[in-house]
Amino acid sequence: MSISKKAETPRRVLAEFSYERAAAERGYTGQTLYVNVGDGTIESRPVTETMKEQFIGGRGFGLYRLWGGVEDDTRWDDPENEIVISSGPCGGITQYPGSGKSIVVSISPLTDIPVDSNVGGHFGPLLKFAGWDALEIQGKAERDVIVVIDGRSGRVTVEEAVEVPVDTHLVGHWLIDQMAESDEDRYYMSVVAAGTGSENSRFGCLNFSFYDRHREAPRFKQAGRGGIGTVFRDKGIRAVVVKSGPVSGDSNQPADRARISKVGSQLHREIFEYDDEQNQMRKGGTTYLVSIMNDYDLLPVHNFRYGSHPEAKKIAGDVWQDLFTQGIPDGCWYGCTMACSHAVDQYEVRTGPYQGERVIVDGPEYETIAGVGSCCGIFEPWAILEINFYCDTYGLDTISFGTAMGFVMECYEAGVLDQEKTGGLELSFGNAEAAIEVLHQVARGEGFGSIFGQGAHRMKDFFVEEFGADRDFVEDIAMENKGLEYSEYVTKESLAQQGGYGMTNKGPQHDEAWLIFMDQISNLLPTFEDKAEALHYFPMFRTWFGLCGFCKLPWNDVVPPENAETDEPQKIPSHVQNYVELFSGVTGREVTEDDLIEQSETVYNFQRVFNIRLGKGLREHDAVPYRSMGPVTVEEYESRAERYDKQLREDLSVDPQGMGTQEKLAALRAHREQQYEKLLDAVYERRGWTPRGVPTPKKLESLGIDFPEVIAIVERFL
Amino acid sequence: MIRVNKRTEVAWEEGITVTDLLEKLNYTYPHIIVKVNGELVRRHAYDTFTIPDGADVRVIHLIAGG
Ligand code: SF4
């Protein structure tokens, strides 16, 4: 394909900066890029040894830079809030599957505390190969701008966004067409964009592009959680573009290339041999989870009331395998043979401003299907694709959209909302057309969409104050914690996972801890101590991926048969050892498995203190809605009465015979809430925190982050 | 009686195999480890391995979410 159009639109440069591109050396370039889109300051900042030793990269670098950029009272829409993007030392290697992730960090419009969001696409590695370990954006532009980082010419510019579209599927194509000087150029460019939905809601997402050589088009992965797209548009940024040179196996200059190639070859072999009989990631990505979750009563249905639905088969993995274009290696970074980033090609849009266009829909992944699908009682694939496409191009998080919509639909069915309050929309479960109309309203900032765009946490207050909703009811059923909507797993029967969500630093996203099967099905965590140990190890291990630029999926979405004979098969010990090899092989710093956990613990504890600094991060903020713990309504109890009655008999020694459902609900609830408090006690103790959830100075000292300003924060709560 | 994962009880039947047990429990996730009285049962033997009455069965699901 030849380039359709060269830079014809005039580019108005508002600020610029020239630099000598530093090559990556053992995973680091040694500098980060600071861009203030408000006052035009652009500068290089050194990566210190403390940063490398204590904060590693990725989420660690993001939190470190953000901490230095904001004040205790900074809020998401203050100019000093930052958006920091960083991959990590191993990000950009091509020898091991899943090594091109970026982490984006900012103060969230939903939670008012730091959010970290993990995303694929090419931006993070190309940023590094353009000379930068991280990009730190601060300030607010008066008029919309784009930021262009050109690693080949060594030039960074802030430019007025002349004629640049806002919605992602347009801006991605447009910028690549405008800026690529050759066909090959397209491969080594990446665009970050949000969309019109990000302008009018708190759950805006960022889209990170990768150029798909087979489809000859940019495709996108989403940094979905926490509303960073909202911050991006609030800063007046339409897009950030990075251009770099060709990528090779040496671009990251690993200390020992043979060492990382060796473990890479091993994992490639496992994927080729076992993926077809295991999760079929190469054919269907994470969509296989839909039927599994449904079979185990864990799929959120009707706002997490239930865990399964007879119609779930209409949105199960085989349906998506048929819709995805097969035979194209859908990796979101070079060398990822797990290749799970599938797409539906030539989807004809049915509604809204792009009606009639044929587009590529990136995904859907499990979380989107469960969120905008089953959680809302929607079991029609076209509707899920329509919402997936529009959420992406408008720059909206599909998980927040789906979970918040489930809440709204339950409110509608419970009489909290009616057509008068929704502007004529009948928002009952399963009404896909009405849900899609709300999505368009969010993007336009109009009607009920402007209320919905505030997210579940703020809608609760609004419904109580403006519509007279019962406070207890909305608190029980709105699936949010710290202001962030839950991701898509029913946790009622897994105490460990209730804590896994409730104690997550950024709010209830499963990337830190996902223990449902270990706890509820396999029963590997029978005691509070077992649960606490798992809620120490797994969040730390999973955090580590985001420090280094790794994708979590290749860790445990394919497993060699000999894993069955190991002592702790759920940890996939041979793959953990791969990561030890990779980190040592890239950076030249010899590490052990324990070191990986300690690296994460350092960043994790720092983030907890950061939360405290901004007004959250204490025990009371780890409280969860009762819907995540157990049945809220009579209907819910009675749908699984046998299970709950058995628990009353066996766990509480209460005879349910002769008790009314309300009475049984109350007894179960008192028990479950007490269990949750005991869990918090056990986990805090294991993590070296006080009963209030505050990391102790001793703990911080042991991790080497007893900086005076950090200690000063925790001392206020001891 | 067969006890699964030290929690769920399933009525024992003459000749019940691992495959039968997994079906009864609706354990559809393909990637599991099965141990019967501490002995690892290989996947290829699920159809033929018969579970004795009173067995302690572990079915470890190797799944860790998205
Ligand atoms: S496993 Fe999937 S999401 Fe992860 S890096 Fe590979 S293609 Fe991207």
mmCIF file of C-alpha atoms in Angstrom, chain A residues 39-305:
data_model
loop_
_atom_site.group_PDB
_atom_site.id
_atom_site.type_symbol
_atom_site.label_atom_id
_atom_site.label_comp_id
_atom_site.label_asym_id
_atom_site.label_seq_id
_atom_site.Cartn_x
_atom_site.Cartn_y
_atom_site.Cartn_z
ATOM 1 C CA ASP A 39 3.477 26.637 29.476
ATOM 2 C CA GLY A 40 5.411 24.862 26.727
ATOM 3 C CA THR A 41 8.267 23.602 28.904
ATOM 4 C CA ILE A 42 9.847 20.499 27.414
ATOM 5 C CA GLU A 43 12.887 18.961 29.077
ATOM 6 C CA SER A 44 14.839 15.817 29.703
ATOM 7 C CA ARG A 45 14.982 14.495 33.253
ATOM 8 C CA PRO A 46 17.561 11.980 34.434
ATOM 9 C CA VAL A 47 16.646 8.508 35.627
ATOM 10 C CA THR A 48 18.411 8.135 38.948
ATOM 11 C CA GLU A 49 19.795 4.981 40.517
ATOM 12 C CA THR A 50 17.061 5.224 43.189
ATOM 13 C CA MET A 51 14.458 5.125 40.453
ATOM 14 C CA LYS A 52 15.996 2.051 38.895
ATOM 15 C CA GLU A 53 16.656 0.273 42.184
ATOM 16 C CA GLN A 54 13.459 1.068 44.053
ATOM 17 C CA PHE A 55 10.902 1.844 41.390
ATOM 18 C CA ILE A 56 12.150 -0.350 38.484
ATOM 19 C CA GLY A 57 10.099 1.248 35.688
ATOM 20 C CA GLY A 58 6.538 1.257 34.326
ATOM 21 C CA ARG A 59 4.070 1.785 37.159
ATOM 22 C CA GLY A 60 6.961 2.490 39.526
ATOM 23 C CA PHE A 61 8.326 5.305 37.378
ATOM 24 C CA GLY A 62 4.829 6.639 36.847
ATOM 25 C CA LEU A 63 4.081 6.831 40.561
ATOM 26 C CA TYR A 64 7.509 8.287 41.336
ATOM 27 C CA ARG A 65 7.162 11.090 38.807
ATOM 28 C CA LEU A 66 3.537 11.749 39.750
ATOM 29 C CA TRP A 67 4.438 11.980 43.439
ATOM 30 C CA GLY A 68 6.995 14.670 42.621
ATOM 31 C CA GLY A 69 4.628 16.580 40.356
ATOM 32 C CA VAL A 70 1.569 16.997 42.555
ATOM 33 C CA GLU A 71 0.622 18.475 45.933
ATOM 34 C CA ASP A 72 -1.395 16.830 48.713
ATOM 35 C CA ASP A 73 -4.500 18.640 47.535
ATOM 36 C CA THR A 74 -4.064 18.169 43.785
ATOM 37 C CA ARG A 75 -7.184 16.935 42.094
ATOM 38 C CA TRP A 76 -7.555 15.264 38.732
ATOM 39 C CA ASP A 77 -8.411 18.433 36.830
ATOM 40 C CA ASP A 78 -5.705 20.640 38.327
ATOM 41 C CA PRO A 79 -2.978 21.575 35.838
ATOM 42 C CA GLU A 80 -0.346 19.925 38.005
ATOM 43 C CA ASN A 81 -1.942 16.522 37.686
ATOM 44 C CA GLU A 82 0.184 14.446 35.356
ATOM 45 C CA ILE A 83 -0.188 11.621 32.904
ATOM 46 C CA VAL A 84 2.902 9.428 32.978
ATOM 47 C CA ILE A 85 3.462 6.646 30.456
ATOM 48 C CA SER A 86 6.262 4.153 30.901
ATOM 49 C CA SER A 87 6.917 0.627 29.747
ATOM 50 C CA GLY A 88 9.713 -0.693 31.954
ATOM 51 C CA PRO A 89 13.142 -2.227 31.504
ATOM 52 C CA CYS A 90 11.954 -5.377 29.731
ATOM 53 C CA GLY A 91 9.396 -3.550 27.590
ATOM 54 C CA GLY A 92 10.385 -3.710 23.964
ATOM 55 C CA ILE A 93 12.182 -7.037 23.906
ATOM 56 C CA THR A 94 10.904 -9.208 21.090
ATOM 57 C CA GLN A 95 12.180 -12.577 22.249
ATOM 58 C CA TYR A 96 9.512 -13.321 24.868
ATOM 59 C CA PRO A 97 5.734 -13.177 24.319
ATOM 60 C CA GLY A 98 3.948 -10.265 25.955
ATOM 61 C CA SER A 99 6.840 -7.828 26.371
ATOM 62 C CA GLY A 100 5.475 -4.579 24.990
ATOM 63 C CA LYS A 101 3.132 -3.242 27.639
ATOM 64 C CA SER A 102 2.937 0.303 28.948
ATOM 65 C CA ILE A 103 1.540 1.536 32.232
ATOM 66 C CA VAL A 104 -0.210 4.869 32.453
ATOM 67 C CA VAL A 105 -0.453 6.653 35.798
ATOM 68 C CA SER A 106 -2.477 9.736 36.739
ATOM 69 C CA ILE A 107 -4.779 11.033 39.452
ATOM 70 C CA SER A 108 -8.152 9.566 38.571
ATOM 71 C CA PRO A 109 -11.342 11.597 38.066
ATOM 72 C CA LEU A 110 -13.260 8.631 39.451
ATOM 73 C CA THR A 111 -11.249 7.900 42.588
ATOM 74 C CA ASP A 112 -9.208 11.088 43.266
ATOM 75 C CA ILE A 113 -6.176 8.880 43.904
ATOM 76 C CA PRO A 114 -3.495 7.517 41.552
ATOM 77 C CA VAL A 115 -4.683 5.033 38.992
ATOM 78 C CA ASP A 116 -2.399 2.738 37.029
ATOM 79 C CA SER A 117 -3.693 1.315 33.799
ATOM 80 C CA ASN A 118 -1.948 -1.393 31.826
ATOM 81 C CA VAL A 119 -2.085 -1.266 28.023
ATOM 82 C CA GLY A 120 -0.658 -2.982 24.961
ATOM 83 C CA GLY A 121 0.120 -1.401 21.616
ATOM 84 C CA HIS A 122 3.455 -0.048 20.480
ATOM 85 C CA PHE A 123 3.688 3.294 22.238
ATOM 86 C CA GLY A 124 5.718 2.415 25.349
ATOM 87 C CA PRO A 125 8.478 0.470 23.586
ATOM 88 C CA LEU A 126 8.680 2.986 20.714
ATOM 89 C CA LEU A 127 8.902 5.790 23.270
ATOM 90 C CA LYS A 128 11.890 4.032 24.770
ATOM 91 C CA PHE A 129 13.495 3.511 21.389
ATOM 92 C CA ALA A 130 12.893 7.202 20.697
ATOM 93 C CA GLY A 131 15.130 7.802 23.711
ATOM 94 C CA TRP A 132 12.805 7.986 26.725
ATOM 95 C CA ASP A 133 12.089 5.650 29.644
ATOM 96 C CA ALA A 134 8.903 7.557 30.417
ATOM 97 C CA LEU A 135 6.782 10.448 29.222
ATOM 98 C CA GLU A 136 5.493 12.839 31.869
ATOM 99 C CA ILE A 137 2.807 15.278 30.764
ATOM 100 C CA GLN A 138 1.680 18.166 32.920
ATOM 101 C CA GLY A 139 -0.243 21.425 32.479
ATOM 102 C CA LYS A 140 -3.335 22.341 30.525
ATOM 103 C CA ALA A 141 -3.334 23.683 26.992
ATOM 104 C CA GLU A 142 -5.450 26.725 26.185
ATOM 105 C CA ARG A 143 -6.377 25.285 22.807
ATOM 106 C CA ASP A 144 -6.248 21.651 21.788
ATOM 107 C CA VAL A 145 -2.776 20.338 20.999
ATOM 108 C CA ILE A 146 -0.949 17.277 19.836
ATOM 109 C CA VAL A 147 2.437 16.218 21.201
ATOM 110 C CA VAL A 148 4.871 14.717 18.705
ATOM 111 C CA ILE A 149 7.988 12.832 19.795
ATOM 112 C CA ASP A 150 10.211 12.090 16.827
ATOM 113 C CA GLY A 151 13.077 9.887 17.886
ATOM 114 C CA ARG A 152 14.658 9.852 14.468
ATOM 115 C CA SER A 153 15.092 13.590 14.159
ATOM 116 C CA GLY A 154 15.503 14.070 17.922
ATOM 117 C CA ARG A 155 12.685 16.582 18.149
ATOM 118 C CA VAL A 156 9.716 16.962 20.467
ATOM 119 C CA THR A 157 6.968 19.409 19.585
ATOM 120 C CA VAL A 158 3.726 20.621 21.055
ATOM 121 C CA GLU A 159 1.549 21.638 18.132
ATOM 122 C CA GLU A 160 -1.825 23.205 17.734
ATOM 123 C CA ALA A 161 -4.300 20.506 16.770
ATOM 124 C CA VAL A 162 -5.190 21.948 13.389
ATOM 125 C CA GLU A 163 -7.940 19.844 11.811
ATOM 126 C CA VAL A 164 -7.044 16.852 13.984
ATOM 127 C CA PRO A 165 -10.169 14.782 14.697
ATOM 128 C CA VAL A 166 -11.017 13.773 18.259
ATOM 129 C CA ASP A 167 -12.481 10.271 18.086
ATOM 130 C CA THR A 168 -9.848 7.584 18.122
ATOM 131 C CA HIS A 169 -10.577 5.598 14.979
ATOM 132 C CA LEU A 170 -10.379 8.845 13.008
ATOM 133 C CA VAL A 171 -7.411 10.443 14.717
ATOM 134 C CA GLY A 172 -5.282 7.307 14.471
ATOM 135 C CA HIS A 173 -5.670 7.027 10.704
ATOM 136 C CA TRP A 174 -5.435 10.757 10.201
ATOM 137 C CA LEU A 175 -2.185 11.276 12.070
ATOM 138 C CA ILE A 176 -0.482 8.286 10.553
ATOM 139 C CA ASP A 177 -1.489 9.408 7.074
ATOM 140 C CA GLN A 178 -0.284 12.906 7.812
ATOM 141 C CA MET A 179 2.986 12.049 9.458
ATOM 142 C CA ALA A 180 4.315 8.851 7.926
ATOM 143 C CA GLU A 181 6.921 9.662 5.339
ATOM 144 C CA SER A 182 7.205 6.140 3.992
ATOM 145 C CA ASP A 183 5.301 2.888 4.209
ATOM 146 C CA GLU A 184 7.776 1.584 6.731
ATOM 147 C CA ASP A 185 7.319 4.682 8.863
ATOM 148 C CA ARG A 186 3.821 3.545 9.746
ATOM 149 C CA TYR A 187 5.134 0.457 11.462
ATOM 150 C CA TYR A 188 7.224 2.485 13.848
ATOM 151 C CA MET A 189 4.686 5.119 14.812
ATOM 152 C CA SER A 190 2.208 4.913 17.626
ATOM 153 C CA VAL A 191 -0.604 7.254 18.561
ATOM 154 C CA VAL A 192 -2.281 7.745 21.941
ATOM 155 C CA ALA A 193 -5.757 9.236 21.705
ATOM 156 C CA ALA A 194 -9.031 9.493 23.646
ATOM 157 C CA GLY A 195 -12.290 10.768 22.132
ATOM 158 C CA THR A 196 -15.378 12.909 22.585
ATOM 159 C CA GLY A 197 -16.695 10.615 25.329
ATOM 160 C CA SER A 198 -13.615 11.359 27.400
ATOM 161 C CA GLU A 199 -14.527 15.043 27.308
ATOM 162 C CA ASN A 200 -17.898 14.481 28.891
ATOM 163 C CA SER A 201 -17.429 11.697 31.390
ATOM 164 C CA ARG A 202 -15.173 10.643 34.232
ATOM 165 C CA PHE A 203 -14.352 7.232 32.803
ATOM 166 C CA GLY A 204 -12.471 8.239 29.686
ATOM 167 C CA CYS A 205 -9.902 5.768 28.426
ATOM 168 C CA LEU A 206 -6.757 6.116 26.356
ATOM 169 C CA ASN A 207 -6.281 4.172 23.135
ATOM 170 C CA PHE A 208 -2.733 3.102 22.227
ATOM 171 C CA SER A 209 -2.152 2.217 18.598
ATOM 172 C CA PHE A 210 -0.132 -0.459 16.878
ATOM 173 C CA TYR A 211 0.113 -0.598 13.138
ATOM 174 C CA ASP A 212 -1.323 -3.856 11.854
ATOM 175 C CA ARG A 213 0.741 -4.798 8.819
ATOM 176 C CA HIS A 214 -1.757 -7.412 7.687
ATOM 177 C CA ARG A 215 -4.773 -5.161 7.790
ATOM 178 C CA GLU A 216 -2.683 -2.117 6.792
ATOM 179 C CA ALA A 217 -4.386 -0.045 9.444
ATOM 180 C CA PRO A 218 -3.756 1.222 12.941
ATOM 181 C CA ARG A 219 -5.383 -0.817 15.659
ATOM 182 C CA PHE A 220 -5.829 0.063 19.292
ATOM 183 C CA LYS A 221 -5.452 -1.322 22.788
ATOM 184 C CA GLN A 222 -7.012 0.476 25.721
ATOM 185 C CA ALA A 223 -5.667 1.890 28.958
ATOM 186 C CA GLY A 224 -9.195 1.607 30.194
ATOM 187 C CA ARG A 225 -9.365 1.959 33.920
ATOM 188 C CA GLY A 226 -9.711 5.041 36.045
ATOM 189 C CA GLY A 227 -10.563 7.818 33.597
ATOM 190 C CA ILE A 228 -7.132 8.788 32.272
ATOM 191 C CA GLY A 229 -8.729 9.676 28.920
ATOM 192 C CA THR A 230 -10.752 12.253 30.829
ATOM 193 C CA VAL A 231 -7.546 13.788 32.215
ATOM 194 C CA PHE A 232 -6.026 13.727 28.719
ATOM 195 C CA ARG A 233 -8.873 15.694 27.174
ATOM 196 C CA ASP A 234 -9.083 18.006 30.175
ATOM 197 C CA LYS A 235 -5.475 18.905 29.435
ATOM 198 C CA GLY A 236 -6.514 19.775 25.905
ATOM 199 C CA ILE A 237 -4.561 16.947 24.306
ATOM 200 C CA ARG A 238 -6.000 15.300 21.230
ATOM 201 C CA ALA A 239 -3.151 12.924 20.598
ATOM 202 C CA VAL A 240 0.420 12.038 21.445
ATOM 203 C CA VAL A 241 2.462 10.593 18.608
ATOM 204 C CA VAL A 242 5.768 8.798 18.842
ATOM 205 C CA LYS A 243 7.981 7.995 15.865
ATOM 206 C CA SER A 244 10.946 5.735 16.128
ATOM 207 C CA GLY A 245 13.204 3.656 13.946
ATOM 208 C CA PRO A 246 13.018 -0.025 13.036
ATOM 209 C CA VAL A 247 12.739 -2.407 15.964
ATOM 210 C CA SER A 248 14.996 -5.425 16.326
ATOM 211 C CA GLY A 249 15.847 -7.998 18.954
ATOM 212 C CA ASP A 250 18.683 -5.725 20.030
ATOM 213 C CA SER A 251 16.769 -2.456 20.323
ATOM 214 C CA ASN A 252 16.502 -2.849 24.090
ATOM 215 C CA GLN A 253 20.202 -3.778 24.315
ATOM 216 C CA PRO A 254 19.745 -6.601 26.817
ATOM 217 C CA ALA A 255 22.737 -7.570 28.934
ATOM 218 C CA ASP A 256 22.525 -11.176 27.787
ATOM 219 C CA ARG A 257 20.506 -11.713 24.643
ATOM 220 C CA ALA A 258 21.085 -15.466 24.508
ATOM 221 C CA ARG A 259 19.646 -15.844 27.990
ATOM 222 C CA ILE A 260 16.367 -14.161 27.152
ATOM 223 C CA SER A 261 16.131 -15.918 23.774
ATOM 224 C CA LYS A 262 16.414 -19.255 25.520
ATOM 225 C CA VAL A 263 13.375 -18.740 27.729
ATOM 226 C CA GLY A 264 11.553 -17.106 24.833
ATOM 227 C CA SER A 265 12.014 -20.184 22.634
ATOM 228 C CA GLN A 266 10.728 -22.367 25.420
ATOM 229 C CA LEU A 267 7.526 -20.360 25.821
ATOM 230 C CA HIS A 268 6.937 -20.125 22.058
ATOM 231 C CA ARG A 269 7.121 -23.905 21.984
ATOM 232 C CA GLU A 270 4.618 -24.255 24.823
ATOM 233 C CA ILE A 271 2.195 -21.904 23.067
ATOM 234 C CA PHE A 272 2.414 -23.845 19.813
ATOM 235 C CA GLU A 273 2.044 -27.176 21.538
ATOM 236 C CA TYR A 274 -0.638 -26.485 24.140
ATOM 237 C CA ASP A 275 -2.678 -23.392 23.291
ATOM 238 C CA ASP A 276 -5.115 -25.278 21.073
ATOM 239 C CA GLU A 277 -5.966 -27.763 23.802
ATOM 240 C CA GLN A 278 -5.916 -25.210 26.615
ATOM 241 C CA ASN A 279 -7.374 -21.708 26.300
ATOM 242 C CA GLN A 280 -7.175 -21.134 22.536
ATOM 243 C CA MET A 281 -5.912 -17.634 23.032
ATOM 244 C CA ARG A 282 -4.674 -17.541 19.449
ATOM 245 C CA LYS A 283 -8.169 -18.141 18.127
ATOM 246 C CA GLY A 284 -10.395 -16.362 20.593
ATOM 247 C CA GLY A 285 -8.334 -14.369 23.101
ATOM 248 C CA THR A 286 -9.921 -14.109 26.519
ATOM 249 C CA THR A 287 -13.454 -14.743 25.208
ATOM 250 C CA TYR A 288 -13.187 -18.373 26.358
ATOM 251 C CA LEU A 289 -13.806 -17.078 29.873
ATOM 252 C CA VAL A 290 -17.487 -16.296 29.180
ATOM 253 C CA SER A 291 -18.734 -19.881 29.219
ATOM 254 C CA ILE A 292 -16.319 -20.877 31.983
ATOM 255 C CA MET A 293 -17.542 -18.088 34.244
ATOM 256 C CA ASN A 294 -21.134 -18.936 33.380
ATOM 257 C CA ASP A 295 -20.610 -22.621 34.203
ATOM 258 C CA TYR A 296 -19.106 -21.779 37.595
ATOM 259 C CA ASP A 297 -21.745 -19.165 38.475
ATOM 260 C CA LEU A 298 -19.236 -16.315 38.284
ATOM 261 C CA LEU A 299 -20.396 -14.369 35.240
ATOM 262 C CA PRO A 300 -21.943 -11.051 36.249
ATOM 263 C CA VAL A 301 -25.582 -11.126 35.191
ATOM 264 C CA HIS A 302 -28.061 -8.286 35.794
ATOM 265 C CA ASN A 303 -25.720 -6.098 37.788
ATOM 266 C CA PHE A 304 -23.945 -8.971 39.551
ATOM 267 C CA ARG A 305 -27.175 -10.303 41.015
#
